[in-house]
PDB file of C-alpha atoms in Angstrom:
ATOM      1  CA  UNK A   1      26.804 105.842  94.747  1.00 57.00           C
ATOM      2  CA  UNK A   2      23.055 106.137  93.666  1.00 67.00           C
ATOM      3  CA  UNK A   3      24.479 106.323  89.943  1.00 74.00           C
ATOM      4  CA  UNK A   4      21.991 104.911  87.360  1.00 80.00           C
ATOM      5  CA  UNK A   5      24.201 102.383  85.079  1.00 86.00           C
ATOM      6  CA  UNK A   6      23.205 102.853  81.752  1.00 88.00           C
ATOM      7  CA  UNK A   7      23.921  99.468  79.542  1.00 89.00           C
ATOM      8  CA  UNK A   8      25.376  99.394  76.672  1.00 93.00           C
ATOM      9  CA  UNK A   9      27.750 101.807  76.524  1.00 93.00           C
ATOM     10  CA  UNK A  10      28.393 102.294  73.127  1.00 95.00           C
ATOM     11  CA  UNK A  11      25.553 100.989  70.641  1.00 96.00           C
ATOM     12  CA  UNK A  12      25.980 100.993  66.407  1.00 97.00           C
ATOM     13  CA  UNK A  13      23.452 100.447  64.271  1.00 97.00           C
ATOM     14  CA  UNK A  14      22.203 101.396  60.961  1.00 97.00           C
ATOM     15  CA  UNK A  15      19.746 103.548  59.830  1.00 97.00           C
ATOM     16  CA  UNK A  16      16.178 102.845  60.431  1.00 97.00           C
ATOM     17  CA  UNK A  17      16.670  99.764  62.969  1.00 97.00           C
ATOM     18  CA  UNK A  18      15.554 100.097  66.375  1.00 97.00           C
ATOM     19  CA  UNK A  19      18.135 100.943  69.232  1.00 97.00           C
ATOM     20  CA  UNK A  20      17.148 100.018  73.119  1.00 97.00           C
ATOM     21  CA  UNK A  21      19.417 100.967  76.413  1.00 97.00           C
ATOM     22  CA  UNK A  22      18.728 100.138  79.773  1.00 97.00           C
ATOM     23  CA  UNK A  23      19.202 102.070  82.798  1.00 96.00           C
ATOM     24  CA  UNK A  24      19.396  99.954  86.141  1.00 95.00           C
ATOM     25  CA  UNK A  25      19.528 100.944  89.320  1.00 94.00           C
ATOM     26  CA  UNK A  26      19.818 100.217  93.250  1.00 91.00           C
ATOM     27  CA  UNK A  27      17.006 101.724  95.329  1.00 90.00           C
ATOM     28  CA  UNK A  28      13.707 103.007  95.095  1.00 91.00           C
ATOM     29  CA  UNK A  29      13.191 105.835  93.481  1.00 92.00           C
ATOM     30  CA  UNK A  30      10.024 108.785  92.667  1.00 91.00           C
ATOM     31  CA  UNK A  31      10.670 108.906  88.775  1.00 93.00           C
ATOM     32  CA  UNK A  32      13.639 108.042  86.686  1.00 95.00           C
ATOM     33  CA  UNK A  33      14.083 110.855  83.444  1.00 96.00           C
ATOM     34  CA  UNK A  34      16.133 109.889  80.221  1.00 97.00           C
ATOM     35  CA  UNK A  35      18.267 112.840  78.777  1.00 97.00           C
ATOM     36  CA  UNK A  36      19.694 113.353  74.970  1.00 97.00           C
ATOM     37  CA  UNK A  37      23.346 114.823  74.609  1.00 97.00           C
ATOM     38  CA  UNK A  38      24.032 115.712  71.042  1.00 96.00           C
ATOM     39  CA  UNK A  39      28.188 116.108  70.471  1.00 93.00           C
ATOM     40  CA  UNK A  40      29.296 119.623  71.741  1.00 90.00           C
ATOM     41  CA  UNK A  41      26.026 120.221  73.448  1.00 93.00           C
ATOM     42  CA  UNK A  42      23.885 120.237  76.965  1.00 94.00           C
ATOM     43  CA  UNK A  43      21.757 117.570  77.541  1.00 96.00           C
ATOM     44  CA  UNK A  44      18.165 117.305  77.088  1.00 96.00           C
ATOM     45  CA  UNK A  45      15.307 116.195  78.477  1.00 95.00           C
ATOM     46  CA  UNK A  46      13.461 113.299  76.702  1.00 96.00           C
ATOM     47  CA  UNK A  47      10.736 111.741  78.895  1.00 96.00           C
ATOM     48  CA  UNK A  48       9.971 111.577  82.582  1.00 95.00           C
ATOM     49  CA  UNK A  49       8.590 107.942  83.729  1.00 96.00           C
ATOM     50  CA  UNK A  50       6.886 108.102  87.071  1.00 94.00           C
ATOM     51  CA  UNK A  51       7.678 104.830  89.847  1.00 94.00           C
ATOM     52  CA  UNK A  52       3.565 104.069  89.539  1.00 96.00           C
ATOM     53  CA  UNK A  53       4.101 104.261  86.026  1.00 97.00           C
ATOM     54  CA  UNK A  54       5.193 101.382  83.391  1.00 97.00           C
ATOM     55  CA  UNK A  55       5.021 102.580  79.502  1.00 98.00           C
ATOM     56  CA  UNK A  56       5.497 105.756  78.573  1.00 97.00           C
ATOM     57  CA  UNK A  57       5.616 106.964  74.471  1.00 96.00           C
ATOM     58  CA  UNK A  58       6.650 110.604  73.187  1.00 95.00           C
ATOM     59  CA  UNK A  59       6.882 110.286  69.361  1.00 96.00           C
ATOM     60  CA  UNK A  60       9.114 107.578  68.295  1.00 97.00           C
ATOM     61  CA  UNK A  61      10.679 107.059  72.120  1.00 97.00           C
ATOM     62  CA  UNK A  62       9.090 104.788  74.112  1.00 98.00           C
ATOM     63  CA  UNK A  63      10.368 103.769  77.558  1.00 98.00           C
ATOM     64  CA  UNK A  64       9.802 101.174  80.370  1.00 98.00           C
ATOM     65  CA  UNK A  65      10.229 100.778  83.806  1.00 98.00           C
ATOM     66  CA  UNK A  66      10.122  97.325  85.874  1.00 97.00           C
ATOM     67  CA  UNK A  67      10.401  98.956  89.414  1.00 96.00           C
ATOM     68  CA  UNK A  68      10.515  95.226  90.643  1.00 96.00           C
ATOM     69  CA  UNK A  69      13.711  95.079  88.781  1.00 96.00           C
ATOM     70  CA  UNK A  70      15.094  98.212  88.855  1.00 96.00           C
ATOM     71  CA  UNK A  71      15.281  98.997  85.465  1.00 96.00           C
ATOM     72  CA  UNK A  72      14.311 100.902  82.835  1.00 97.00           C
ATOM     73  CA  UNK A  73      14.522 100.887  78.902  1.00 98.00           C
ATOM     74  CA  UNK A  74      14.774 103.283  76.099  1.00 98.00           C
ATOM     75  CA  UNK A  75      13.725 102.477  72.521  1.00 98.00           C
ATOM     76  CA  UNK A  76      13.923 104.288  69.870  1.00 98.00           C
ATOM     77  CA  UNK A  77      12.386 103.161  66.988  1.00 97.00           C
ATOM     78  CA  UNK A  78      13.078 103.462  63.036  1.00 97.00           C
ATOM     79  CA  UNK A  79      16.436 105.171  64.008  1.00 97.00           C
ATOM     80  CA  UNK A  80      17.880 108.183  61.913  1.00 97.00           C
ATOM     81  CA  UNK A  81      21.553 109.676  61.762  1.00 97.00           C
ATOM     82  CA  UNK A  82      19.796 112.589  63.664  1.00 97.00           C
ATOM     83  CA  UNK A  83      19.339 110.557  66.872  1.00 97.00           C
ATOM     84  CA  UNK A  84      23.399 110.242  66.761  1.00 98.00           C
ATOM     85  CA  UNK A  85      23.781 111.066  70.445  1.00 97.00           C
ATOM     86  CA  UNK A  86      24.582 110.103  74.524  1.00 96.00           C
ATOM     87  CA  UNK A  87      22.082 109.449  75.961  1.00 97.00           C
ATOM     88  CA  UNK A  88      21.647 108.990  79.820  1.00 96.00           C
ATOM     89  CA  UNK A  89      19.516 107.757  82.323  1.00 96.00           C
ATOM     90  CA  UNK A  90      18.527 110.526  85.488  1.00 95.00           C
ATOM     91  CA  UNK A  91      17.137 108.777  88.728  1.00 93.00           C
ATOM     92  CA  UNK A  92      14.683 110.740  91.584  1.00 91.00           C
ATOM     93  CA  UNK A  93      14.976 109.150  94.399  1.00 88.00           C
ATOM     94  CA  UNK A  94      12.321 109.993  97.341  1.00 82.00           C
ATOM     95  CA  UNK A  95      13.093 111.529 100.452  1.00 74.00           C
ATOM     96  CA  UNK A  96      13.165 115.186  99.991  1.00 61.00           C
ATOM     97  CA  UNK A  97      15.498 115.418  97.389  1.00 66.00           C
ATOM     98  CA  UNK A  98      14.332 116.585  93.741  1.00 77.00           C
ATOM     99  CA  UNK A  99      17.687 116.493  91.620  1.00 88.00           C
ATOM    100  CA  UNK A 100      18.357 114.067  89.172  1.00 91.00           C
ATOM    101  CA  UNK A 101      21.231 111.518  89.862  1.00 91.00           C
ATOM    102  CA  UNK A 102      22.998 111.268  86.210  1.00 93.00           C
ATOM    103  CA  UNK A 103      24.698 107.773  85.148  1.00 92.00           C
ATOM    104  CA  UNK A 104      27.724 107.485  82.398  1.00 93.00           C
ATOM    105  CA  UNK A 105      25.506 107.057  79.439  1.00 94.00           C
ATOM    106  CA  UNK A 106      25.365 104.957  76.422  1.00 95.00           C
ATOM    107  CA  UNK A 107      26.970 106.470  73.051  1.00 96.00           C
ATOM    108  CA  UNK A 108      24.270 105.946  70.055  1.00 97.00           C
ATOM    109  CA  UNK A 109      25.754 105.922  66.669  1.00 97.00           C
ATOM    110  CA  UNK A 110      23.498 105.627  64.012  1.00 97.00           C
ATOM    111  CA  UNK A 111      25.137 104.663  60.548  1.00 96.00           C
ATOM    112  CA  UNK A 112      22.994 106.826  57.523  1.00 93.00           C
TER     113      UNK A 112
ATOM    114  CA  UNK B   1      15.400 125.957  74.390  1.00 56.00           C
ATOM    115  CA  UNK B   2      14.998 127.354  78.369  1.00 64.00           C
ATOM    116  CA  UNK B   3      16.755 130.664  77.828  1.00 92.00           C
ATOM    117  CA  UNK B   4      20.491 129.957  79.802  1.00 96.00           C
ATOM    118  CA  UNK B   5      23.757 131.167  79.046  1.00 97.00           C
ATOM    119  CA  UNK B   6      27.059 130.589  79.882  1.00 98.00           C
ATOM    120  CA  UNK B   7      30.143 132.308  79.874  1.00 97.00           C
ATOM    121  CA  UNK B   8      32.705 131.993  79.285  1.00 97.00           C
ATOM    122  CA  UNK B   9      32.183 129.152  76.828  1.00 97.00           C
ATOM    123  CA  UNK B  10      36.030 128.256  76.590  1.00 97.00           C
ATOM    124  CA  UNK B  11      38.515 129.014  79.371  1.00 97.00           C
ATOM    125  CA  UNK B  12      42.394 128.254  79.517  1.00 98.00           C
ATOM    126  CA  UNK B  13      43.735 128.713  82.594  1.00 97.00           C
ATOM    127  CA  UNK B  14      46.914 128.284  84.927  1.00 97.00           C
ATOM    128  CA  UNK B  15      47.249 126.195  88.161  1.00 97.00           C
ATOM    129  CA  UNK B  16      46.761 128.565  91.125  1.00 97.00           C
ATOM    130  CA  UNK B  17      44.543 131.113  89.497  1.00 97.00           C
ATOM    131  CA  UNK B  18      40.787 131.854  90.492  1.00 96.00           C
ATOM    132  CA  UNK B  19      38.460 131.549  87.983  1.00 97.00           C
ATOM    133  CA  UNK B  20      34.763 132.112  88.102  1.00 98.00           C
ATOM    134  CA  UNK B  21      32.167 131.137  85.464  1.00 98.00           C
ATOM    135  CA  UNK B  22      28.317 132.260  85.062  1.00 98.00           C
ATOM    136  CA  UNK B  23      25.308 131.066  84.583  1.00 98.00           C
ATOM    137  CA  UNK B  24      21.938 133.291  83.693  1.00 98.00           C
ATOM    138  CA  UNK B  25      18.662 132.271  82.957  1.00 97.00           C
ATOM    139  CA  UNK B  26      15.642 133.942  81.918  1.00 96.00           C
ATOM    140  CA  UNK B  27      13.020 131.430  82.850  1.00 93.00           C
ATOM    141  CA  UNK B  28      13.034 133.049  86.347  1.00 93.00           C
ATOM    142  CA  UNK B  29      13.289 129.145  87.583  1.00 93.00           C
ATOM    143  CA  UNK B  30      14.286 128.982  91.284  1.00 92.00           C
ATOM    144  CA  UNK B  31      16.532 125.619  90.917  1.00 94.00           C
ATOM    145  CA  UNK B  32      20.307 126.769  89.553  1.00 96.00           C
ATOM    146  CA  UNK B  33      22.486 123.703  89.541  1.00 96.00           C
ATOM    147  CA  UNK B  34      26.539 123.118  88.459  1.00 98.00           C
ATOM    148  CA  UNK B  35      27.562 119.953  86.863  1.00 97.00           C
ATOM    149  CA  UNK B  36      31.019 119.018  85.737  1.00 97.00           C
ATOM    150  CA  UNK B  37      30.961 116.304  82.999  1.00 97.00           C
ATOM    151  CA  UNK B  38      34.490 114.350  82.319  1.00 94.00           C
ATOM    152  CA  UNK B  39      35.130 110.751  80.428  1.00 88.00           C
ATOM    153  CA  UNK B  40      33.945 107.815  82.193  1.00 81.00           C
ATOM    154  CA  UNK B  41      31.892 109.400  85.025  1.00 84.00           C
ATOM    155  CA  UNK B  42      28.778 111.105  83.840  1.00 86.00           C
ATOM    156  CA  UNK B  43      27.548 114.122  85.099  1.00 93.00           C
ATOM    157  CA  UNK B  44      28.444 115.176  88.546  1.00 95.00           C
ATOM    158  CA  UNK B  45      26.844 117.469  90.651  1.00 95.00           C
ATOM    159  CA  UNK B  46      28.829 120.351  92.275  1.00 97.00           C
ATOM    160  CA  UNK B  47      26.949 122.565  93.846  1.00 97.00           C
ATOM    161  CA  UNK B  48      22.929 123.937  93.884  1.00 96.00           C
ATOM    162  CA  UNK B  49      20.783 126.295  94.605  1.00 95.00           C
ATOM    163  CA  UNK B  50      17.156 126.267  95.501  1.00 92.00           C
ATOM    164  CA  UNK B  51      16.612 129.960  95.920  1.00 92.00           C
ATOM    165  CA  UNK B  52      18.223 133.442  95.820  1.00 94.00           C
ATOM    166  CA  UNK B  53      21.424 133.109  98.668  1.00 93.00           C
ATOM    167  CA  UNK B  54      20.371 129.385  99.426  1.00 94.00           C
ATOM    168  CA  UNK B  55      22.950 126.549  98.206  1.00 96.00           C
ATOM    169  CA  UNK B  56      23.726 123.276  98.898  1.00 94.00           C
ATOM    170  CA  UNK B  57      26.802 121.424  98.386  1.00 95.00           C
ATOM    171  CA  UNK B  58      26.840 118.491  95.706  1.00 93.00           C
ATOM    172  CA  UNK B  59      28.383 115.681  95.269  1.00 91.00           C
ATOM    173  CA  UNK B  60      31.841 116.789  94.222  1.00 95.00           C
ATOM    174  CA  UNK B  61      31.947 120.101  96.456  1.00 96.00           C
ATOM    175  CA  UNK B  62      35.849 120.205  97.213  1.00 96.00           C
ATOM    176  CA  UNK B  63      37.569 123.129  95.490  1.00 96.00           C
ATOM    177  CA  UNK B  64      34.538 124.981  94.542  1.00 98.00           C
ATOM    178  CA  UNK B  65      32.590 127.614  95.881  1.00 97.00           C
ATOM    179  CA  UNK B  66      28.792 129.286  94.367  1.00 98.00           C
ATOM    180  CA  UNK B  67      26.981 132.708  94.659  1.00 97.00           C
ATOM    181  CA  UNK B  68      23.536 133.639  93.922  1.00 97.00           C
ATOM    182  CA  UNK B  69      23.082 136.910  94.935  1.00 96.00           C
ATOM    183  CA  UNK B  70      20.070 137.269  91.932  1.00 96.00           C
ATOM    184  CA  UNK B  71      17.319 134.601  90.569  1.00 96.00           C
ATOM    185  CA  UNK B  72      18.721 134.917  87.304  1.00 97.00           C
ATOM    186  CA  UNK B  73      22.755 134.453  87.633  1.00 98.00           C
ATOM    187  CA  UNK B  74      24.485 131.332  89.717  1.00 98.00           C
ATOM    188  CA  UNK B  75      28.330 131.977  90.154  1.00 98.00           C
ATOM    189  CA  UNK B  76      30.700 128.986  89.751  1.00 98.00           C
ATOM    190  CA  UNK B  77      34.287 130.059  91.781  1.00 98.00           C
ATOM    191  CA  UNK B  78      37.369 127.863  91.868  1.00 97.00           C
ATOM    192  CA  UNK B  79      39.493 129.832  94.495  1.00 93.00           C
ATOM    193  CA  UNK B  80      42.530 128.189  93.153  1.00 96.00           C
ATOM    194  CA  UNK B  81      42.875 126.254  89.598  1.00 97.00           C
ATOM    195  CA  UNK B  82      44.079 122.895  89.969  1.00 97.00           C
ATOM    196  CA  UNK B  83      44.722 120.502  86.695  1.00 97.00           C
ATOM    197  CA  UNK B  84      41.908 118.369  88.152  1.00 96.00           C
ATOM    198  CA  UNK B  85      39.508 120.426  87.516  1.00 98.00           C
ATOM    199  CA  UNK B  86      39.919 120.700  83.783  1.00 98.00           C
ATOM    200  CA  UNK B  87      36.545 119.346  82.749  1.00 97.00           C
ATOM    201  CA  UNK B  88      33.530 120.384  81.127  1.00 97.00           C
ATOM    202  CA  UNK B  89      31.295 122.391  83.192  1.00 98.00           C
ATOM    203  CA  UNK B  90      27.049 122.183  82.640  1.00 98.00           C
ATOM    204  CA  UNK B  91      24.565 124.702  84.285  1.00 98.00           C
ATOM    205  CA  UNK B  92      21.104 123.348  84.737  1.00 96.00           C
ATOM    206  CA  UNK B  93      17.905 124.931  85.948  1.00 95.00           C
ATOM    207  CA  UNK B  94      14.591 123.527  87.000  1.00 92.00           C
ATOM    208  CA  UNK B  95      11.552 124.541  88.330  1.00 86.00           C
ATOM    209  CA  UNK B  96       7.554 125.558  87.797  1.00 76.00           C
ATOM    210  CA  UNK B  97       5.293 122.626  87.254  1.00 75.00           C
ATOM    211  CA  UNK B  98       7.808 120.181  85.815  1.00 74.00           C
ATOM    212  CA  UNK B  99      10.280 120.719  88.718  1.00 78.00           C
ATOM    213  CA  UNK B 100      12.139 117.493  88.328  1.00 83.00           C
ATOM    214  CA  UNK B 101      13.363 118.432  84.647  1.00 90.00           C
ATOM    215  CA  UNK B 102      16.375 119.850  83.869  1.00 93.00           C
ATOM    216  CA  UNK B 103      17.444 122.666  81.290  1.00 94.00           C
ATOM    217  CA  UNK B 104      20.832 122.250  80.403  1.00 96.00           C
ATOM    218  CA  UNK B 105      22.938 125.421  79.491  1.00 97.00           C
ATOM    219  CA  UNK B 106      25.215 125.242  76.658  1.00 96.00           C
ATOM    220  CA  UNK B 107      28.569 123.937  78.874  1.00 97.00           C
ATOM    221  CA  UNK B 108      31.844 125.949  79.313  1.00 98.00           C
ATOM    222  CA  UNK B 109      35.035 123.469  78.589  1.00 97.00           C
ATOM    223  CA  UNK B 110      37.993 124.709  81.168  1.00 98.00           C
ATOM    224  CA  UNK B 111      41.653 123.640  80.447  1.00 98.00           C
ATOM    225  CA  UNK B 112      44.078 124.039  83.663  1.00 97.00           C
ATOM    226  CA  UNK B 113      47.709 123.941  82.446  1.00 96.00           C
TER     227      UNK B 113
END
């Protein structure tokens, strides 16, 4: 499987600390995406980083990607309850295909 | 939020019987996609469609079958219920500039007794 593994896979924390996943995974790939899934709900789309790319900030999300070790990070900084969530990593990989390969996510729980 | 809908948006079913779920968007998008979502595996990707009567099998095919006889609607068909397939069920669509992001619909939970 090209499956993204998203590590942790459950995170706690408290209000207003900063939480960080990773997302590794096994080939090369065009752009990896992280999503949002709120209980209940679809997922969303957070942030696209690009394989030429290394930093990329939207707001208080900022996220990495170390193509030379296959990995990428998401930080979120000064957490809130709000951000309460799943949140998984979505991997491109080149070769003519455009969809997303999803991995199992890391449970956020953010304590107000 | 992209403008999709699903419906139903709860389904109980029994083993054996068809059931067929929908998708519409009005982003006129061309990319339709079908995810099922259960505990401990993520999303995975059942079938897709990159254009009015084009699909493409994904990675958990088996069972399923899809229609898209109209931009806007994608058709999810199980020809015959089985318990496995009790799951959580996404639509997604992408296209335009951003083709590579996904809109998520809202997710239809299925129970097969």
């Amino acid at each position: 499987s090209q499956q993204g593994e998203e590590d942790p896979q459950a995170l706690s924390i408290q209000e207003g600390e900063n939480a960080t996943m990773n997302c590794s995974y096994k080939t090369s790939i065009n752009n990896l995406q992280w999503y949002r899934q709120n209980s209940g709900r679809g997922l969303v789309h957070l942030i696209l980083i690009r394989s030429n790319e290394r930093e990329k900030h939207s707001g208080r999300l900022r996220v990495t990607l170390d193509t030379s070790k296959k990995s990428s990070s998401l930080l979120i900084t000064a957490s809130r309850a709000a951000d309460t969530a799943s949140y998984f990593c979505a991997t491109v990989y080149p070769g003519g295909s455009y969809i997303p390969t999803f991995g199992r996510g890391t449970s956020l729980i953010v304590h107000p | 939020d992209a403008g999709i809908t699903q419906s139903p948006r709860h389904k109980v079913t029994e083993t054996g019987t068809p059931v067929t779920l929908r998708c519409h968007q009005t982003e006129n998008h061309r990319y339709m996609y079908w995810y099922r979502q259960d505990p401990g595996h993520g999303l995975r990707l059942i079938h897709y469609s990159y254009g009015v009567k084009d699909t493409d099998k994904g990675e958990v095919s088996d069972g399923y079958s899809v229609s898209r006889s109209k931009t806007e609607d994608f058709l999810l068909t199980l020809e015959s219920a089985t318990s496995s397939q009790t799951s959580v069920y996404f639509c997604a669509i992408s296209g335009g500039e951003n083709y590579n992001e996904q809109f998520f619909g809202p997710g239809t939970r299925l129970t097969v007794l």
